[in-house]
C-alpha cells in the first residue's frame, strides 16, 4: 500500500487520473490532492470520500511515495524536483523533463524497464506520441521501423478543459445563429475548421507539438535513427486523437502479418473490416484504454511500407492511463525500494 499525491487534481487529466486509481484499484494507503493556489480549496471525491485540494508546498510532499502530476510544464519544473527531493517518485505528464537524459520517458508497452533508471522523476510522453509508439512497437520488434510519416487529427481536449469549452461555446453560438465568441485557446475558430497548428512554430517551420513526436518517439523506442515526419492538426472533435500513419520498415511486412502482430500486442485493438465499415473512430475509442488500429493497407509503391489509421483517447492512454500504468509498473519492477 502506497502513499500517493495527485498534483493538478482539478484538471481534465487530473480528474481522469483519480478515476483510474479507483477503477484499477491502485494499492493506496493514503492519498492527497494538490494544485496551484488557483485551484486549491476545490473538492474532489475519491473512493466515496470528499477531499479538499491543498496548495502546492514543500511540506505537502512529506511522506508521499508516488506523485502523479499533470500541470503546465512551468509548474512541474518548479515542483517535481521538490517532490523528488522529499523522497517521492514523480510521474510527470508535462514536457518539462521528457528530454532530460537522466529522466526515463516511458510507455509501459514499449520500454517498461527504462523505469528502473529513474532518479525521482519519470516522464509521461505527449499524447500523440504515446498512441503512435504503442502501435509501432510490435512492427519495430518484428521488422525494425526506419521511417514514419504521420498526420494527426487531435481533439480539442488535448488543450484541456478550456479546449473542450471553446468548441462547446462555438457550437452553441452556431446553433443559436449568433456570431461565435472569438477564439482564445486555439489560433482560429475550431468549429468548422482543421487547424494545422498545435503549439508554437519553430524557425524550421515545424511546431513544438510536431517536434515532440519526433524526439520523444526516438527516445522511447531507443533508436535515434528513426525518421519521423509529422503534421499535427487540431480538429473539432471533443475526445480522442486520430492519426494517419505511413510506416517504412527494414524488412517488408504484409498486411496479414501486421494484423497478426497487432492482434497479439498488449494495449492494441484491431478494428479493420472496411467492407463492414469497421475502422477505429473517436466515438468508439473514447473512455477506453487501448490504442485502436485499422485501415491497414500496403503502400502502392513501396514493398516495405504500410499505411494505417490509429485512434486513442488522449486523456486516458494519451495521459492518465499511461501515467497510472507507469506507477503500477514501478511497483511491480521495484516493489521494495520505491
Ligand atoms: O494539444 C494536444 O493535443 C496535446 C497537448 C499537450 C500539451 C499541451 C500543453 C503543454 C503539452 C504536452 O503534453 O506536451 C504541454 C507540455 O507539457 O508542454
Short mmCIF file of C-alpha atoms and ligand atoms in Angstrom, two decimals:
data_model
loop_
_atom_site.label_atom_id
_atom_site.label_comp_id
_atom_site.label_asym_id
_atom_site.label_seq_id
_atom_site.Cartn_x
_atom_site.Cartn_y
_atom_site.Cartn_z
CA UNK A 1 0.00 0.00 0.00
CA UNK A 2 1.37 3.35 -1.01
CA UNK A 3 1.20 6.99 0.00
CA UNK A 4 0.13 8.86 -3.12
CA UNK A 5 -0.34 12.50 -4.18
CA UNK A 6 -2.13 13.75 -7.30
CA UNK A 7 -0.89 17.16 -8.48
CA UNK A 8 -3.16 19.13 -10.81
CA UNK A 9 -6.10 17.18 -9.45
CA UNK A 10 -8.78 19.50 -10.83
CA UNK A 11 -7.66 19.44 -14.48
CA UNK A 12 -9.08 17.24 -17.26
CA UNK A 13 -6.16 14.77 -16.95
CA UNK A 14 -6.02 15.00 -13.14
CA UNK A 15 -9.71 14.09 -12.92
CA UNK A 16 -9.11 11.02 -15.05
CA UNK A 17 -6.05 10.03 -13.01
CA UNK A 18 -8.27 9.96 -9.93
CA UNK A 19 -10.93 7.83 -11.67
CA UNK A 20 -8.24 5.43 -12.94
CA UNK A 21 -6.70 4.98 -9.48
CA UNK A 22 -10.20 3.97 -8.35
CA UNK A 23 -11.01 1.76 -11.35
CA UNK A 24 -7.69 -0.07 -11.33
CA UNK A 25 -7.73 -0.46 -7.54
CA UNK A 26 -4.30 1.06 -7.12
CA UNK A 27 -2.93 -0.02 -3.72
CA UNK A 28 -3.32 3.21 -1.74
CA UNK A 29 -2.60 3.68 1.98
CA UNK A 30 -3.16 7.44 1.83
CA UNK A 31 -3.86 9.97 -0.88
CA UNK A 32 -3.74 13.75 -1.07
CA UNK A 33 -4.70 16.14 -3.81
CA UNK A 34 -2.62 19.19 -4.65
CA UNK A 35 -2.80 22.06 -7.12
CA UNK A 36 -1.63 25.62 -7.66
CA UNK A 37 -3.18 28.35 -5.44
CA UNK A 38 -5.87 28.99 -8.07
CA UNK A 39 -7.42 25.51 -7.75
CA UNK A 40 -6.63 24.87 -4.08
CA UNK A 41 -9.77 24.74 -1.92
CA UNK A 42 -11.87 22.89 -4.54
CA UNK A 43 -13.00 19.41 -3.53
CA UNK A 44 -12.61 16.05 -5.23
CA UNK A 45 -14.24 12.74 -4.40
CA UNK A 46 -12.08 9.63 -4.13
CA UNK A 47 -13.47 6.20 -3.21
CA UNK A 48 -16.59 7.87 -1.88
CA UNK A 49 -14.82 10.41 0.32
CA UNK A 50 -14.55 14.12 -0.26
CA UNK A 51 -11.05 15.67 -0.18
CA UNK A 52 -10.06 19.33 -0.30
CA UNK A 53 -7.35 20.18 -2.82
CA UNK A 54 -4.36 21.61 -0.97
CA UNK A 55 -1.95 24.20 -2.35
CA UNK A 56 1.47 23.06 -3.54
CA UNK A 57 4.04 23.49 -0.77
CA UNK A 58 7.22 21.61 0.20
CA UNK A 59 5.52 20.14 3.31
CA UNK A 60 2.68 18.79 1.15
CA UNK A 61 5.03 16.05 -0.13
CA UNK A 62 6.13 14.78 3.28
CA UNK A 63 5.63 11.02 3.49
CA UNK A 64 4.47 10.77 -0.13
CA UNK A 65 5.96 7.88 -2.15
CA UNK A 66 4.31 8.30 -5.55
CA UNK A 67 3.23 11.55 -7.19
CA UNK A 68 1.04 11.62 -10.30
CA UNK A 69 1.40 15.10 -11.74
CA UNK A 70 -0.45 16.85 -14.54
CA UNK A 71 0.34 20.55 -14.54
CA UNK A 72 1.76 23.05 -17.03
CA UNK A 73 5.47 22.41 -17.66
CA UNK A 74 6.44 25.57 -15.74
CA UNK A 75 4.69 24.31 -12.57
CA UNK A 76 6.30 20.88 -12.96
CA UNK A 77 9.74 22.43 -13.41
CA UNK A 78 9.30 24.11 -10.03
CA UNK A 79 7.57 21.35 -8.03
CA UNK A 80 8.56 17.93 -9.41
CA UNK A 81 12.16 18.30 -8.13
CA UNK A 82 10.78 19.38 -4.74
CA UNK A 83 8.68 16.20 -4.55
CA UNK A 84 11.62 14.06 -5.72
CA UNK A 85 13.91 15.59 -3.09
CA UNK A 86 11.27 14.78 -0.46
CA UNK A 87 11.71 11.11 -1.46
CA UNK A 88 8.79 10.60 -3.84
CA UNK A 89 8.87 9.23 -7.38
CA UNK A 90 7.05 11.68 -9.65
CA UNK A 91 5.25 10.51 -12.80
CA UNK A 92 5.07 13.80 -14.68
CA UNK A 93 2.65 14.35 -17.55
CA UNK A 94 4.23 17.60 -18.74
CA UNK A 95 7.03 18.15 -21.24
CA UNK A 96 9.29 19.70 -18.56
CA UNK A 97 11.71 16.78 -18.16
CA UNK A 98 10.89 14.47 -21.09
CA UNK A 99 14.09 15.02 -23.00
CA UNK A 100 16.44 15.15 -19.96
CA UNK A 101 18.95 12.30 -20.37
CA UNK A 102 18.56 11.10 -16.77
CA UNK A 103 14.74 11.10 -16.87
CA UNK A 104 13.10 7.97 -18.30
CA UNK A 105 10.34 8.66 -20.83
CA UNK A 106 8.08 5.64 -20.60
CA UNK A 107 5.25 3.86 -22.36
CA UNK A 108 4.82 0.58 -20.46
CA UNK A 109 4.04 -1.44 -23.63
CA UNK A 110 7.26 -0.18 -25.24
CA UNK A 111 10.09 0.47 -22.77
CA UNK A 112 8.94 -0.57 -19.26
CA UNK A 113 12.41 -1.32 -17.96
CA UNK A 114 13.56 2.29 -18.53
CA UNK A 115 11.55 2.98 -15.36
CA UNK A 116 14.38 1.43 -13.35
CA UNK A 117 16.76 4.23 -14.40
CA UNK A 118 14.70 6.91 -12.67
CA UNK A 119 16.22 9.36 -10.22
CA UNK A 120 12.96 10.61 -8.77
CA UNK A 121 11.17 11.71 -11.94
CA UNK A 122 9.64 9.58 -14.72
CA UNK A 123 8.17 11.47 -17.67
CA UNK A 124 4.89 10.61 -19.36
CA UNK A 125 5.12 11.31 -23.11
CA UNK A 126 2.95 13.58 -25.24
CA UNK A 127 -0.45 12.07 -26.09
CA UNK A 128 0.12 11.92 -29.86
CA UNK A 129 3.44 10.15 -29.33
CA UNK A 130 2.08 7.57 -26.88
CA UNK A 131 -0.57 6.11 -29.17
CA UNK A 132 1.80 6.07 -32.15
CA UNK A 133 4.61 4.21 -30.36
CA UNK A 134 2.19 1.65 -28.89
CA UNK A 135 1.17 0.87 -32.49
CA UNK A 136 4.72 0.96 -33.88
CA UNK A 137 6.36 -1.21 -31.21
CA UNK A 138 5.26 -4.66 -32.47
CA UNK A 139 6.25 -3.70 -36.04
CA UNK A 140 9.60 -2.43 -34.77
CA UNK A 141 10.32 -5.64 -32.88
CA UNK A 142 9.44 -7.73 -35.95
CA UNK A 143 10.92 -5.71 -38.79
CA UNK A 144 12.63 -2.53 -37.46
CA UNK A 145 10.87 0.75 -38.15
CA UNK A 146 13.03 3.06 -40.28
CA UNK A 147 10.65 5.93 -41.11
CA UNK A 148 7.22 7.20 -40.10
CA UNK A 149 5.08 9.80 -41.86
CA UNK A 150 2.23 10.83 -39.58
CA UNK A 151 -0.63 13.32 -39.76
CA UNK A 152 -2.61 13.80 -36.57
CA UNK A 153 -6.24 14.77 -36.09
CA UNK A 154 -6.12 15.95 -32.48
CA UNK A 155 -9.19 16.51 -30.34
CA UNK A 156 -9.81 19.77 -28.50
CA UNK A 157 -9.46 18.06 -25.10
CA UNK A 158 -5.71 17.90 -25.84
CA UNK A 159 -5.83 21.56 -24.81
CA UNK A 160 -7.59 20.65 -21.56
CA UNK A 161 -10.99 21.68 -20.25
CA UNK A 162 -10.59 25.13 -21.86
CA UNK A 163 -10.24 23.50 -25.28
CA UNK A 164 -13.45 21.50 -24.75
CA UNK A 165 -15.29 24.62 -23.58
CA UNK A 166 -14.09 26.62 -26.60
CA UNK A 167 -15.58 24.09 -29.05
CA UNK A 168 -18.80 23.90 -26.98
CA UNK A 169 -19.25 27.70 -26.92
CA UNK A 170 -18.68 28.00 -30.67
CA UNK A 171 -21.15 25.14 -31.32
CA UNK A 172 -23.80 26.74 -29.07
CA UNK A 173 -23.42 30.11 -30.81
CA UNK A 174 -23.72 28.48 -34.25
CA UNK A 175 -26.85 26.61 -33.14
CA UNK A 176 -28.44 29.86 -31.98
CA UNK A 177 -27.39 31.63 -35.20
CA UNK A 178 -25.18 34.03 -33.23
CA UNK A 179 -21.67 35.26 -34.02
CA UNK A 180 -19.14 32.88 -32.46
CA UNK A 181 -17.12 34.11 -29.47
CA UNK A 182 -13.54 34.86 -30.52
CA UNK A 183 -11.11 32.01 -30.07
CA UNK A 184 -8.73 32.17 -27.13
CA UNK A 185 -7.30 28.67 -26.68
CA UNK A 186 -6.87 27.96 -30.40
CA UNK A 187 -5.38 30.34 -33.01
CA UNK A 188 -8.57 30.24 -35.18
CA UNK A 189 -12.21 29.18 -34.74
CA UNK A 190 -12.10 25.42 -34.23
CA UNK A 191 -15.73 24.81 -35.20
CA UNK A 192 -15.80 24.16 -38.94
CA UNK A 193 -12.01 24.08 -39.20
CA UNK A 194 -9.00 21.79 -39.16
CA UNK A 195 -6.16 23.92 -37.81
CA UNK A 196 -2.67 22.81 -38.89
CA UNK A 197 -1.03 24.34 -35.84
CA UNK A 198 -0.69 22.84 -32.36
CA UNK A 199 1.57 24.78 -30.01
CA UNK A 200 4.02 27.39 -31.30
CA UNK A 201 6.01 27.35 -34.51
CA UNK A 202 9.78 26.91 -34.53
CA UNK A 203 12.06 28.61 -37.09
CA UNK A 204 12.23 25.31 -39.04
CA UNK A 205 8.52 25.56 -39.95
CA UNK A 206 7.58 22.67 -37.63
CA UNK A 207 5.55 23.19 -34.47
CA UNK A 208 6.68 22.24 -30.97
CA UNK A 209 3.98 19.53 -30.91
CA UNK A 210 5.42 18.03 -34.11
CA UNK A 211 8.96 18.03 -32.72
CA UNK A 212 7.72 16.32 -29.55
CA UNK A 213 6.57 13.45 -31.79
CA UNK A 214 9.99 13.28 -33.49
CA UNK A 215 12.19 13.46 -30.40
CA UNK A 216 10.02 11.50 -27.97
CA UNK A 217 9.49 8.62 -30.43
CA UNK A 218 13.26 8.21 -30.83
CA UNK A 219 13.85 8.28 -27.07
CA UNK A 220 11.05 5.83 -26.17
CA UNK A 221 11.90 3.38 -28.97
CA UNK A 222 15.60 3.70 -28.05
CA UNK A 223 16.56 4.38 -31.67
CA UNK A 224 17.76 7.88 -32.58
CA UNK A 225 17.86 6.95 -36.27
CA UNK A 226 14.09 6.52 -36.74
CA UNK A 227 12.89 9.24 -39.11
CA UNK A 228 9.59 10.86 -38.16
CA UNK A 229 7.83 13.35 -40.49
CA UNK A 230 4.84 14.77 -38.59
CA UNK A 231 1.99 17.20 -39.32
CA UNK A 232 -0.14 17.94 -36.25
CA UNK A 233 -3.67 19.19 -36.81
CA UNK A 234 -6.41 20.25 -34.38
CA UNK A 235 -9.90 19.07 -35.37
CA UNK A 236 -13.34 19.88 -33.90
CA UNK A 237 -13.66 16.57 -32.05
CA UNK A 238 -14.07 16.53 -28.25
CA UNK A 239 -12.13 13.38 -27.27
CA UNK A 240 -9.58 11.03 -28.88
CA UNK A 241 -6.71 11.76 -31.23
CA UNK A 242 -6.71 10.05 -34.63
CA UNK A 243 -3.56 9.54 -36.71
CA UNK A 244 -2.91 8.61 -40.32
CA UNK A 245 0.42 6.77 -40.32
CA UNK A 246 2.73 5.52 -43.07
CA UNK A 247 5.46 3.29 -41.67
CA UNK A 248 8.52 2.05 -43.51
CA UNK A 249 10.30 -0.99 -42.11
CA UNK A 250 13.69 -2.52 -42.84
CA UNK A 251 12.03 -5.82 -43.83
CA UNK A 252 8.70 -5.73 -45.66
CA UNK A 253 5.67 -6.68 -43.53
CA UNK A 254 2.45 -7.86 -45.17
CA UNK A 255 -0.94 -6.56 -44.06
CA UNK A 256 -1.73 -10.02 -42.66
CA UNK A 257 1.49 -10.12 -40.66
CA UNK A 258 0.91 -6.61 -39.29
CA UNK A 259 -2.63 -7.53 -38.30
CA UNK A 260 -1.37 -10.65 -36.51
CA UNK A 261 1.37 -8.69 -34.72
CA UNK A 262 -1.16 -6.09 -33.54
CA UNK A 263 -3.67 -8.76 -32.50
CA UNK A 264 -1.03 -10.15 -30.10
CA UNK A 265 0.28 -6.78 -28.90
CA UNK A 266 -0.60 -5.50 -25.42
CA UNK A 267 -2.74 -2.37 -25.43
CA UNK A 268 -3.71 -2.63 -29.11
CA UNK A 269 -7.14 -3.50 -30.54
CA UNK A 270 -7.53 -4.11 -34.27
CA UNK A 271 -10.76 -2.81 -35.84
CA UNK A 272 -10.28 -3.48 -39.53
CA UNK A 273 -13.17 -4.63 -41.64
CA UNK A 274 -13.65 -1.79 -44.13
CA UNK A 275 -16.40 -3.53 -46.12
CA UNK A 276 -18.46 -3.65 -42.91
CA UNK A 277 -17.45 0.00 -42.34
CA UNK A 278 -15.46 -1.12 -39.32
CA UNK A 279 -12.43 1.01 -38.53
CA UNK A 280 -11.36 2.92 -35.41
CA UNK A 281 -13.43 6.00 -34.57
CA UNK A 282 -13.07 8.68 -31.91
CA UNK A 283 -16.58 8.00 -30.65
CA UNK A 284 -15.85 4.32 -30.00
CA UNK A 285 -12.31 4.77 -28.62
CA UNK A 286 -13.48 7.41 -26.08
CA UNK A 287 -13.25 6.28 -22.44
CA UNK A 288 -11.22 3.20 -23.48
CA UNK A 289 -7.61 2.49 -22.61
CA UNK A 290 -6.44 0.75 -25.77
CA UNK A 291 -4.91 2.09 -28.95
CA UNK A 292 -7.15 1.15 -31.89
CA UNK A 293 -5.71 0.41 -35.35
CA UNK A 294 -7.43 -0.20 -38.68
CA UNK A 295 -7.48 0.71 -42.39
CA UNK A 296 -4.35 -1.42 -42.62
CA UNK A 297 -3.15 -1.45 -46.22
CA UNK A 298 0.01 -1.77 -48.31
CA UNK A 299 1.73 1.25 -49.79
CA UNK A 300 1.04 1.46 -53.52
CA UNK A 301 4.70 1.86 -54.47
CA UNK A 302 6.97 0.52 -51.78
CA UNK A 303 7.03 -3.10 -50.57
CA UNK A 304 8.44 -2.12 -47.18
CA UNK A 305 5.73 0.42 -46.31
CA UNK A 306 2.29 0.10 -44.71
CA UNK A 307 -0.44 2.62 -44.02
CA UNK A 308 -2.90 2.53 -41.15
CA UNK A 309 -5.28 4.62 -39.04
CA UNK A 310 -4.75 4.83 -35.29
CA UNK A 311 -7.14 6.24 -32.66
CA UNK A 312 -6.88 6.52 -28.87
CA UNK A 313 -8.40 8.50 -26.01
CA UNK A 314 -5.87 11.28 -25.49
CA UNK A 315 -6.92 11.93 -21.88
CA UNK A 316 -6.76 8.20 -20.98
CA UNK A 317 -3.98 6.23 -22.75
CA UNK A 318 -2.54 9.52 -24.01
CA UNK A 319 -2.19 10.85 -20.46
CA UNK A 320 -3.86 9.47 -17.30
CA UNK A 321 -3.88 5.73 -18.09
CA UNK A 322 -0.26 5.75 -19.22
CA UNK A 323 0.76 7.60 -16.02
CA UNK A 324 -1.09 5.14 -13.76
CA UNK A 325 0.35 2.20 -15.72
CA UNK A 326 3.85 3.64 -15.15
CA UNK A 327 3.15 3.80 -11.40
CA UNK A 328 1.85 0.20 -11.44
CA UNK A 329 4.94 -0.96 -13.36
CA UNK A 330 7.18 0.89 -10.91
CA UNK A 331 5.66 -1.09 -8.03
CA UNK A 332 5.98 -4.33 -10.00
CA UNK A 333 9.63 -3.78 -11.00
CA UNK A 334 10.88 -2.18 -7.81
CA UNK A 335 8.45 -3.48 -5.17
CA UNK A 336 10.52 -2.68 -2.09
CA UNK A 337 12.56 0.39 -2.78
CA UNK A 338 10.28 2.93 -4.46
O1 LIG B 1 -2.79 19.71 -27.73
C1 LIG B 1 -2.72 18.50 -27.61
O2 LIG B 1 -3.50 17.72 -28.19
C2 LIG B 1 -1.67 17.92 -26.75
C3 LIG B 1 -1.08 18.95 -25.88
C4 LIG B 1 -0.17 18.70 -24.99
C5 LIG B 1 0.41 19.75 -24.17
C6 LIG B 1 -0.26 20.95 -24.02
C7 LIG B 1 0.30 21.97 -23.27
C8 LIG B 1 1.52 21.80 -22.66
C9 LIG B 1 1.63 19.53 -23.52
C10 LIG B 1 2.30 18.23 -23.64
O3 LIG B 1 1.85 17.26 -23.01
O4 LIG B 1 3.29 18.11 -24.35
C11 LIG B 1 2.19 20.59 -22.79
C12 LIG B 1 3.51 20.47 -22.14
O5 LIG B 1 3.65 19.78 -21.14
O6 LIG B 1 4.45 21.07 -22.67
#
